[in-house]
Amino acid sequence: MNKSLYSVGLLHPLQGSFLPLNLLLVSFLFIFYSLVVPSLASITQHSFSTTSHNPALPSINLYPAPQLQLKRPLPSDQYQQLSFSKRHILPHTLTLRSSNKSVSQWNQIKTVRTNVAELGGSISALGMFYAEISLGNELFHVQVDTGSATLAVPVDKCIDCKEGDRRYTTNKGDSIVSCSDKEFCSSGGMCARGMCAKCSAHGGCCSKFDDTKCYFQLAYADGSGASGALVHDTITIAGLQSEVVFGGIFHDSTDFERQNVDGIIGLSPATHACHPTCSTSVLNALVKKNGIDDMFAICMTPTSGKLVLGGVEMSMVLEEVTYFGYKSSSYYDVKLGPKMYLNEHEIEVTATTTIVDSGTTLLVVPSKMFKSIQSVFHSEYCSVLGLCKEKKEWFNSGGCFRKQGFPMDQLPDLKLNLLDFTNSSVTYELKLEPRVYMLDYAVDGEDYLCVGIQAMDFRNEVILGNTIMLKYTTVYDRANKRVGFAKSAPDCGQGIKF
C-alpha cells in the first residue's frame, strides 16, 4: 500500500480547511470520503525496451530494463525484500539549534529530550519508508506520511487482507468503537452524506458490515482502498505512548498492502483525522500526553532513515536548518521560486502549490514542467547514451536503464529555490545532483538507474517527495507553523542499525 501524491478534498467543520486527499506515488493515497472523486494523479509506468550504441561512448546494454513501479503494485519476486529487525528505540538528549526567520549563525536555544524511531524501507525497491509502532502490545510497520493524519492497520477480522501481514487482535474487551459511543463516534455532521449504514442518535456513522460498530473507510485514486471500524487503544512509538483512535481494516483491495508494511501513520498539520468520523490525530495525542515539543524531523537514506519526535537531532544535518512558514492546516505547503534550473537552462515553474510529503516517493511536477525538463535533456544532453535519437528515450517518469558504464557526470544538476510566503529575505536552494535524482534500483543481480522525477497530469502542483528527502532532512515545526530544510549528514548522522 503506497501513498503517492498529496491533494486537497472536502471541507470539514472540525478542521476549518480542506481535508487532504492524499495522492500515492508509491505510497498511501488517503482520502477520507468514499463519495469524493479524488483529484489525484494516476501514476503510469514506463520502462526502456530497446538497445543503443554510440561510437563516442562505451557500448552499454541498456535494455531490457525493469519498470520502476510508480503505482501500488503487488509484491513480486522481482523486488528486493528488505529485512527489518526489531529496533532499539531510545530517547536521546541533545542540543537543539535553530535559525530565526532570516538565515543567520547557529544559536543554541535549549536542550530538549527527543525520541527517535529508525525507519525501514527504500525509495526504489519498496517505494516508501516505515516505522515500527505497537498498538496495545502488538507490533506493526506503518508508512510515515506527512500528507495525511490517518493511522490505520489491518485487524484479525479482515476477510481479504494480505496473507501473512500483521493484524491487530480485536478480542480485547471494548477496543472496537461502538457506533453508539458518543466520545469516539461522532461524525461531526458528515453521516448524512450516505456513506454509512445508518446514523446513530448522536450522528455517529455506523458500519456497513456491522452497524453496531463505528465506520471507517479509506479510498484511493487508483480504485484501491480499505474499510472497517474505528479502534481505541494505546500506541507506542519512539518511546512515547498515548491513547489513540485509529482505523481497523476489515476489508481491503487486493493491491492495498505492500511487502513488510502493514498500515500508515499520518503526521500532517491536521488536528483531526476524519474517515468520516473525526478523531484527534496521533501526533496531537502524543504531544499532549507526553509534553514534547510539537515538532518532528525526518531524515532518509536510500534504505533507512530516522523519525525524530519532539525536536531535531543536529547530528542528522550538516548545516543550520532554514525554515519557511506554511499556510495550510492540512498539509505542509511551501513556496517555490519562478524558475527551476538544469545547470544554466531555465524551466518555468508552472505549479501553483508545492507540498512537502514523505508519503510521495518521487519529485512530482506538473506534466507541462516535466515536458520542459525532457526537452532540455533531449536538446542539450544528446551525448548521454540512449537519451536522443531513440524510439523510446529513457528520460521518462520512472524510466530505468542499466547502470554499468553509464556516464553520470554528463547529466546536469537540478535546482529549485524555496522562498518564504511573507519574508522575501529567506531563501534556500534545493540542489539535486544526478546521483540524487537518478535512483539506484537493483533487480535480479542487475543494477539500474531510474528517473526520480514524476509527471502529474491533472493537478498543477509540485510534490517534494522522497527524492528530495534523500539529500535534505525536513523539519516540521507545527507549533510555529513552519517547515525546515537542511542537508543531511551521511547515514543521517549515526546509529541506524537493522
Coordinates of C-alpha atoms in Angstrom, one line a residue:
M1 CA 0.0 0.0 0.0
N2 CA 1.8 3.0 -1.2
K3 CA 0.7 6.5 -0.8
S4 CA 1.6 8.8 -3.6
L5 CA 0.8 12.4 -4.1
Y6 CA -1.0 14.9 -1.9
S7 CA -4.2 16.7 -3.0
V8 CA -7.0 18.6 -1.4
G9 CA -10.5 17.4 -0.7
L10 CA -13.6 18.0 1.4
L11 CA -14.1 20.9 3.7
H12 CA -14.7 19.5 7.2
P13 CA -16.1 21.6 10.1
L14 CA -13.6 20.3 12.6
Q15 CA -10.7 21.4 10.5
G16 CA -11.9 24.6 9.0
S17 CA -9.9 23.9 5.9
F18 CA -9.8 21.3 3.1
L19 CA -9.1 17.8 4.2
P20 CA -6.1 16.2 2.5
L21 CA -7.0 13.5 -0.1
N22 CA -3.5 12.2 -0.4
L23 CA -2.1 11.0 -3.7
L24 CA 0.0 7.9 -3.7
L25 CA 3.1 7.6 -5.9
V26 CA 4.4 4.5 -4.4
S27 CA 2.7 5.1 -1.0
F28 CA -0.6 5.7 0.6
L29 CA -3.2 8.0 -1.0
F30 CA -5.5 8.7 1.8
I31 CA -8.9 10.0 1.0
F32 CA -11.4 10.5 3.8
Y33 CA -14.8 10.1 2.0
S34 CA -15.9 7.4 -0.3
L35 CA -18.0 9.6 -2.4
V36 CA -15.2 12.0 -3.2
V37 CA -13.7 11.8 -6.7
P38 CA -10.0 12.3 -5.8
S39 CA -8.1 14.9 -7.7
L40 CA -5.0 12.9 -7.8
A41 CA -2.6 11.7 -10.3
S42 CA -2.9 8.2 -11.7
I43 CA 0.7 7.2 -12.0
T44 CA 1.8 5.5 -15.1
Q45 CA 4.7 3.1 -15.5
H46 CA 7.5 3.2 -18.1
S47 CA 10.4 1.1 -19.0
F48 CA 13.2 1.2 -21.5
S49 CA 13.0 -1.6 -24.1
T50 CA 15.4 -1.1 -27.0
T51 CA 19.2 -1.2 -27.4
S52 CA 21.5 1.7 -28.1
H53 CA 25.0 2.0 -29.4
N54 CA 27.0 5.2 -29.5
P55 CA 30.6 5.1 -31.0
A56 CA 31.6 8.0 -28.9
L57 CA 30.8 6.2 -25.7
P58 CA 31.3 2.7 -24.3
S59 CA 28.8 0.2 -25.7
I60 CA 26.3 -0.4 -22.9
N61 CA 23.4 -2.8 -22.9
L62 CA 20.7 -0.6 -21.5
Y63 CA 17.8 -2.9 -22.2
P64 CA 15.7 -4.6 -21.2
A65 CA 15.4 -2.6 -18.0
P66 CA 12.9 -3.1 -15.2
Q67 CA 9.9 -0.8 -14.5
L68 CA 10.2 1.5 -11.6
Q69 CA 6.8 0.9 -10.0
L70 CA 5.1 4.2 -9.5
K71 CA 1.6 3.0 -8.6
R72 CA 0.8 0.5 -6.0
P73 CA 1.8 -2.9 -7.3
L74 CA 1.6 -6.2 -5.6
P75 CA 4.8 -7.5 -4.2
S76 CA 6.6 -9.9 -6.6
D77 CA 9.8 -11.8 -6.7
Q78 CA 11.2 -9.1 -8.9
Y79 CA 11.5 -6.7 -6.0
Q80 CA 14.1 -6.7 -3.3
Q81 CA 12.8 -8.0 0.0
L82 CA 14.1 -5.8 2.9
S83 CA 14.8 -7.4 6.2
F84 CA 13.5 -5.2 9.1
S85 CA 14.7 -6.3 12.6
K86 CA 13.3 -5.1 15.8
R87 CA 14.9 -1.7 16.6
H88 CA 16.2 -0.3 19.8
I89 CA 14.0 2.8 20.1
L90 CA 15.6 5.0 22.7
P91 CA 15.2 8.7 23.7
H92 CA 18.1 10.9 23.2
T93 CA 19.2 14.1 25.0
L94 CA 20.8 16.7 22.6
T95 CA 21.3 20.3 22.0
L96 CA 18.7 21.8 19.6
R97 CA 19.8 24.7 17.4
S98 CA 17.5 26.6 15.2
S99 CA 17.6 29.6 12.8
N100 CA 15.3 32.6 13.1
K101 CA 13.3 33.8 10.1
S102 CA 16.4 35.1 8.4
V103 CA 19.5 33.0 7.6
S104 CA 21.8 33.5 10.5
Q105 CA 24.5 31.9 12.6
W106 CA 23.6 28.9 14.6
N107 CA 22.3 29.8 18.0
Q108 CA 21.9 27.3 20.8
I109 CA 18.4 27.8 22.2
K110 CA 17.7 24.9 24.5
T111 CA 18.4 21.3 25.4
V112 CA 15.4 19.1 24.7
R113 CA 14.6 15.4 25.1
T114 CA 13.6 13.8 21.8
N115 CA 12.5 10.4 20.8
V116 CA 13.9 8.6 17.7
A117 CA 12.4 5.8 15.6
E118 CA 14.5 4.3 12.9
L119 CA 12.9 3.9 9.5
G120 CA 13.0 0.9 7.2
G121 CA 12.1 0.8 3.5
S122 CA 13.6 2.2 0.4
I123 CA 12.8 4.7 -2.3
S124 CA 13.1 2.3 -5.3
A125 CA 12.6 -1.3 -4.3
L126 CA 9.7 -0.6 -1.9
G127 CA 8.8 3.0 -2.7
M128 CA 8.2 4.0 0.9
F129 CA 9.7 4.4 4.4
Y130 CA 8.1 3.0 7.5
A131 CA 8.4 3.0 11.3
E132 CA 7.7 0.3 13.9
I133 CA 4.9 1.0 16.3
S134 CA 2.9 -1.0 18.8
L135 CA -0.8 -0.9 19.3
G136 CA -1.6 -2.4 22.7
N137 CA 1.2 -5.0 22.8
E138 CA 1.3 -5.8 19.1
L139 CA 3.9 -4.6 16.7
F140 CA 3.2 -3.1 13.2
H141 CA 5.2 -1.5 10.4
V142 CA 3.5 1.7 9.3
Q143 CA 4.4 4.1 6.4
V144 CA 5.4 7.5 7.7
D145 CA 3.2 10.0 5.8
T146 CA 3.3 13.8 6.3
G147 CA 0.5 14.1 3.8
S148 CA -2.3 12.7 6.0
A149 CA -3.4 12.5 9.6
T150 CA -4.6 8.9 9.4
L151 CA -3.5 5.9 11.5
A152 CA -4.7 2.5 10.1
V153 CA -3.7 -1.2 10.3
P154 CA -5.4 -4.5 9.4
V155 CA -7.3 -6.4 12.2
D156 CA -7.7 -10.1 12.7
K157 CA -11.3 -9.9 11.4
C158 CA -10.1 -8.8 8.0
I159 CA -11.5 -11.0 5.3
D160 CA -9.3 -10.2 2.3
C161 CA -6.1 -8.6 3.7
K162 CA -2.7 -9.8 2.5
E163 CA -1.8 -13.2 3.8
G164 CA 1.0 -13.1 6.4
D165 CA 0.5 -9.5 7.4
R166 CA 0.5 -8.3 11.0
R167 CA -3.0 -7.9 12.3
Y168 CA -4.5 -6.2 15.4
T169 CA -6.3 -8.6 17.7
T170 CA -9.8 -7.3 18.3
N171 CA -10.8 -9.6 21.2
K172 CA -9.6 -7.0 23.8
G173 CA -12.8 -6.0 25.5
D174 CA -14.2 -2.8 24.1
S175 CA -11.3 -1.9 21.8
I176 CA -13.6 -1.6 18.7
V177 CA -15.5 1.6 19.0
S178 CA -19.3 1.2 19.2
C179 CA -21.5 3.3 16.9
S180 CA -23.3 4.4 20.0
D181 CA -20.1 5.7 21.6
K182 CA -20.7 9.5 22.0
E183 CA -17.0 10.2 22.8
F184 CA -15.3 8.4 19.9
C185 CA -18.0 8.0 17.2
S186 CA -19.4 11.4 16.4
S187 CA -19.0 12.2 12.7
G188 CA -19.3 16.0 13.0
G189 CA -22.4 16.1 10.8
M190 CA -20.9 14.1 8.0
C191 CA -23.0 10.9 8.5
A192 CA -25.8 12.2 6.3
R193 CA -23.6 12.0 3.2
G194 CA -24.7 8.4 2.5
M195 CA -21.5 6.5 3.2
C196 CA -22.8 4.9 6.4
A197 CA -25.2 2.0 7.1
K198 CA -27.2 4.3 9.4
C199 CA -26.6 7.2 11.7
S200 CA -26.7 6.8 15.4
A201 CA -28.9 9.1 17.6
H202 CA -25.9 11.4 18.2
G203 CA -24.8 11.4 14.5
G204 CA -22.3 8.5 14.6
C205 CA -21.6 6.8 11.3
C206 CA -22.4 3.1 11.7
S207 CA -20.5 0.4 9.8
K208 CA -22.0 -1.1 6.6
F209 CA -21.0 -4.6 7.6
D210 CA -21.7 -4.4 11.3
D211 CA -24.0 -1.5 12.2
T212 CA -23.1 -1.7 15.9
K213 CA -19.6 -0.5 15.1
C214 CA -18.3 2.9 14.2
Y215 CA -17.5 3.0 10.5
F216 CA -14.0 3.6 9.0
Q217 CA -13.2 3.9 5.3
L218 CA -10.3 4.8 3.0
A219 CA -10.5 5.3 -0.8
Y220 CA -7.7 5.7 -3.4
A221 CA -7.4 7.3 -6.8
D222 CA -6.5 4.0 -8.5
G223 CA -9.6 2.3 -7.2
S224 CA -8.0 0.5 -4.2
G225 CA -9.0 1.1 -0.7
A226 CA -9.9 -0.3 2.7
S227 CA -12.8 -0.2 5.2
G228 CA -13.6 -1.3 8.7
A229 CA -14.3 0.1 12.1
L230 CA -12.6 2.5 14.5
V231 CA -10.5 1.1 17.3
H232 CA -9.4 2.6 20.6
D233 CA -6.1 1.5 22.1
T234 CA -2.6 2.7 23.2
I235 CA 0.1 3.5 20.7
T236 CA 3.8 3.3 21.4
I237 CA 6.3 4.9 19.0
A238 CA 9.9 6.0 19.7
G239 CA 9.4 5.6 23.4
L240 CA 6.3 7.7 23.6
Q241 CA 2.8 6.4 24.4
S242 CA -0.7 7.8 24.1
E243 CA -4.3 6.6 23.8
V244 CA -5.5 6.9 20.2
V245 CA -8.4 6.1 17.9
F246 CA -7.4 4.5 14.6
G247 CA -8.8 2.7 11.6
G248 CA -9.1 -1.1 12.0
I249 CA -9.2 -2.6 8.5
F250 CA -11.8 -5.3 7.9
H251 CA -11.7 -5.3 4.1
D252 CA -9.1 -4.1 1.6
S253 CA -8.5 -4.4 -2.1
T254 CA -6.0 -6.8 -3.5
D255 CA -3.3 -4.2 -4.1
F256 CA -3.7 -2.3 -0.9
E257 CA -0.9 -3.7 1.2
R258 CA 2.9 -3.8 0.5
Q259 CA 5.6 -6.2 1.5
N260 CA 6.5 -5.8 5.2
V261 CA 4.3 -2.7 5.6
D262 CA 1.0 -3.1 7.3
G263 CA -0.5 0.3 7.6
I264 CA 0.1 4.1 7.7
I265 CA 0.7 6.8 10.3
G266 CA -0.2 10.3 9.3
L267 CA 1.8 13.3 10.6
S268 CA 0.2 16.2 8.7
P269 CA -0.6 19.5 10.4
A270 CA -4.3 18.5 10.7
T271 CA -5.5 18.3 14.3
H272 CA -8.1 15.5 13.4
A273 CA -8.2 12.5 11.2
C274 CA -11.6 12.2 9.6
H275 CA -12.8 8.9 7.9
P276 CA -15.6 10.1 8.2
T277 CA -15.7 10.2 12.0
C278 CA -13.1 12.7 13.2
S279 CA -10.6 11.7 15.9
T280 CA -7.7 13.5 17.4
S281 CA -4.6 12.9 15.2
V282 CA -1.9 10.6 16.5
L283 CA 0.7 13.4 16.7
N284 CA -1.6 15.8 18.6
A285 CA -2.3 13.0 21.1
L286 CA 1.4 12.2 21.5
V287 CA 2.3 15.8 22.0
K288 CA -0.4 16.4 24.6
K289 CA 0.2 13.2 26.5
N290 CA 4.0 13.3 26.7
G291 CA 4.6 17.1 26.9
I292 CA 7.1 17.0 23.9
D293 CA 7.6 20.0 21.6
D294 CA 5.1 20.0 18.7
M295 CA 7.6 19.3 16.0
F296 CA 9.4 16.4 14.4
A297 CA 12.1 15.7 11.8
I298 CA 12.6 13.1 9.1
C299 CA 15.9 12.0 7.6
M300 CA 16.2 9.4 4.8
T301 CA 18.9 7.3 3.2
P302 CA 18.3 5.0 0.2
T303 CA 17.4 2.1 2.5
S304 CA 16.9 3.6 6.0
G305 CA 16.3 6.8 8.0
K306 CA 15.2 8.4 11.2
L307 CA 12.0 9.9 12.5
V308 CA 12.6 12.3 15.5
L309 CA 9.6 13.2 17.6
G310 CA 9.8 16.4 19.7
G311 CA 12.7 18.1 18.0
V312 CA 15.5 17.6 15.6
E313 CA 18.8 15.9 16.1
M314 CA 21.5 18.2 14.9
S315 CA 23.8 15.2 14.2
M316 CA 21.5 14.4 11.3
V317 CA 22.3 17.6 9.4
L318 CA 25.4 19.3 8.0
E319 CA 24.1 22.9 8.3
E320 CA 21.7 25.2 10.0
V321 CA 18.0 24.4 9.4
T322 CA 16.3 27.1 7.2
Y323 CA 12.6 27.4 8.0
F324 CA 9.7 28.5 5.8
G325 CA 6.2 29.2 7.1
Y326 CA 3.4 27.1 5.8
K327 CA -0.2 28.3 5.4
S328 CA -2.4 25.2 5.2
S329 CA -3.9 23.5 8.2
S330 CA -4.0 20.1 6.4
Y331 CA -0.6 19.8 4.6
Y332 CA 2.9 21.3 4.6
D333 CA 2.9 23.8 1.7
V334 CA 6.0 25.9 0.7
K335 CA 6.6 28.5 -2.0
L336 CA 8.9 27.8 -5.0
G337 CA 10.8 30.4 -7.0
P338 CA 9.6 31.1 -10.5
K339 CA 12.4 29.0 -12.2
M340 CA 13.8 25.6 -12.0
Y341 CA 17.3 25.1 -13.4
L342 CA 19.1 22.3 -15.2
N343 CA 22.6 23.7 -14.9
E344 CA 22.2 27.1 -16.7
H345 CA 18.9 26.1 -18.5
E346 CA 15.8 27.6 -17.1
I347 CA 12.5 25.8 -16.6
E348 CA 9.4 27.8 -15.7
V349 CA 7.7 26.6 -12.5
T350 CA 4.1 26.4 -13.5
A351 CA 2.8 24.9 -10.3
T352 CA 0.5 27.0 -8.0
T353 CA 1.1 24.8 -5.0
T354 CA 4.1 23.0 -3.6
I355 CA 3.7 20.3 -0.9
V356 CA 6.3 18.6 1.3
D357 CA 5.1 15.0 1.6
S358 CA 7.1 12.0 2.9
G359 CA 4.4 9.7 1.6
T360 CA 5.2 10.6 -2.0
T361 CA 8.0 8.6 -3.5
L362 CA 9.5 10.9 -6.2
L363 CA 9.8 14.6 -7.0
V364 CA 6.5 15.2 -8.7
V365 CA 5.9 18.1 -11.2
P366 CA 3.1 19.1 -13.5
S367 CA 3.2 17.5 -16.9
K368 CA 3.9 20.8 -18.6
M369 CA 7.1 21.2 -16.4
F370 CA 8.1 17.6 -17.0
K371 CA 7.9 18.1 -20.7
S372 CA 10.0 21.2 -20.5
I373 CA 12.6 19.2 -18.5
Q374 CA 12.5 16.4 -21.1
S375 CA 13.0 19.0 -23.8
V376 CA 16.2 20.3 -22.2
F377 CA 17.6 16.8 -21.8
H378 CA 16.8 15.9 -25.4
S379 CA 18.1 19.1 -26.9
E380 CA 21.2 19.7 -24.7
Y381 CA 22.4 16.3 -23.5
C382 CA 22.3 14.1 -26.5
S383 CA 25.8 12.9 -25.8
V384 CA 24.4 10.9 -23.0
L385 CA 23.9 7.3 -24.2
G386 CA 20.3 6.4 -25.1
L387 CA 18.9 9.9 -24.4
C388 CA 18.4 11.0 -28.0
K389 CA 17.6 9.5 -31.4
E390 CA 15.8 6.5 -30.0
K391 CA 12.2 5.4 -30.4
K392 CA 12.0 5.3 -26.6
E393 CA 14.3 7.6 -24.9
W394 CA 15.0 6.7 -21.3
F395 CA 14.2 10.1 -19.7
N396 CA 10.5 9.3 -18.8
S397 CA 8.7 9.1 -15.5
G398 CA 10.2 6.1 -13.8
G399 CA 12.3 5.2 -16.8
C400 CA 15.2 2.8 -16.0
F401 CA 18.4 1.7 -17.7
R402 CA 21.4 -0.4 -16.8
K403 CA 23.9 1.4 -14.6
Q404 CA 27.2 -0.2 -15.5
G405 CA 29.4 2.2 -17.5
F406 CA 26.8 4.9 -17.7
P407 CA 28.3 8.4 -17.9
M408 CA 26.5 10.0 -14.9
D409 CA 28.8 13.0 -14.9
Q410 CA 27.4 14.2 -18.2
L411 CA 23.9 14.9 -16.7
P412 CA 23.0 18.3 -15.3
D413 CA 22.3 19.4 -11.7
L414 CA 18.7 20.2 -11.0
K415 CA 18.0 23.3 -8.8
L416 CA 14.8 24.6 -7.1
N417 CA 14.7 27.7 -5.0
L418 CA 12.5 27.8 -1.9
L419 CA 11.0 31.2 -0.9
D420 CA 9.1 32.3 2.2
F421 CA 5.5 33.3 1.8
T422 CA 5.9 36.5 3.8
N423 CA 9.7 37.2 4.3
S424 CA 11.4 37.8 1.0
S425 CA 14.9 37.6 2.6
V426 CA 14.5 33.9 3.4
T427 CA 15.6 31.6 0.5
Y428 CA 17.1 28.2 0.2
E429 CA 18.4 26.3 -2.8
L430 CA 17.5 22.6 -3.3
K431 CA 20.2 21.2 -5.5
L432 CA 19.8 17.7 -6.8
E433 CA 22.9 16.2 -8.5
P434 CA 22.4 13.4 -11.0
R435 CA 23.3 10.9 -8.2
V436 CA 20.3 12.1 -6.3
Y437 CA 17.6 12.3 -8.9
M438 CA 18.7 9.2 -10.7
L439 CA 17.7 6.4 -8.3
D440 CA 19.6 3.2 -7.8
Y441 CA 17.5 0.1 -8.4
A442 CA 18.8 -3.5 -8.1
V443 CA 16.8 -6.4 -9.6
D444 CA 17.9 -10.0 -10.0
G445 CA 21.6 -9.1 -9.6
E446 CA 21.5 -6.2 -12.1
D447 CA 22.0 -2.6 -11.2
Y448 CA 19.8 0.1 -12.8
L449 CA 19.3 3.8 -12.6
C450 CA 15.7 5.2 -12.7
V451 CA 14.4 8.7 -13.2
G452 CA 13.3 10.1 -9.8
I453 CA 11.0 12.7 -11.2
Q454 CA 7.4 12.1 -12.0
A455 CA 4.9 13.9 -14.2
M456 CA 1.4 14.6 -12.8
D457 CA -1.3 15.1 -15.4
F458 CA -4.2 16.8 -13.7
R459 CA -3.1 18.9 -10.8
N460 CA -0.9 22.0 -11.1
E461 CA 1.3 21.1 -8.1
V462 CA 4.9 20.2 -7.2
I463 CA 5.3 17.5 -4.6
L464 CA 8.6 17.4 -2.8
G465 CA 8.7 13.7 -2.0
N466 CA 11.4 11.1 -1.1
T467 CA 13.7 12.1 -4.0
I468 CA 14.3 15.4 -2.2
M469 CA 14.4 13.8 1.2
L470 CA 17.3 11.6 0.3
K471 CA 19.5 14.6 0.4
Y472 CA 17.7 17.0 2.7
T473 CA 16.4 16.5 6.3
T474 CA 13.0 18.0 6.7
V475 CA 11.8 19.5 10.0
Y476 CA 8.2 20.1 10.8
D477 CA 7.8 22.8 13.5
R478 CA 4.0 22.6 13.9
A479 CA 4.0 24.9 16.9
N480 CA 5.3 27.7 14.8
K481 CA 3.7 26.6 11.5
R482 CA 7.0 26.3 9.6
V483 CA 8.9 23.6 7.8
G484 CA 12.6 23.5 7.6
F485 CA 15.3 22.1 5.3
A486 CA 19.0 21.2 5.8
K487 CA 21.5 19.0 4.1
S488 CA 21.6 15.6 5.7
A489 CA 24.7 14.1 7.2
P490 CA 25.8 10.7 5.8
D491 CA 23.6 7.9 7.2
C492 CA 21.6 10.6 9.0
G493 CA 24.4 11.1 11.4
Q494 CA 24.8 7.8 13.2
G495 CA 23.1 4.9 14.9
I496 CA 21.0 3.5 12.0
K497 CA 21.0 -0.3 12.6
F498 CA 19.0 -3.1 11.1

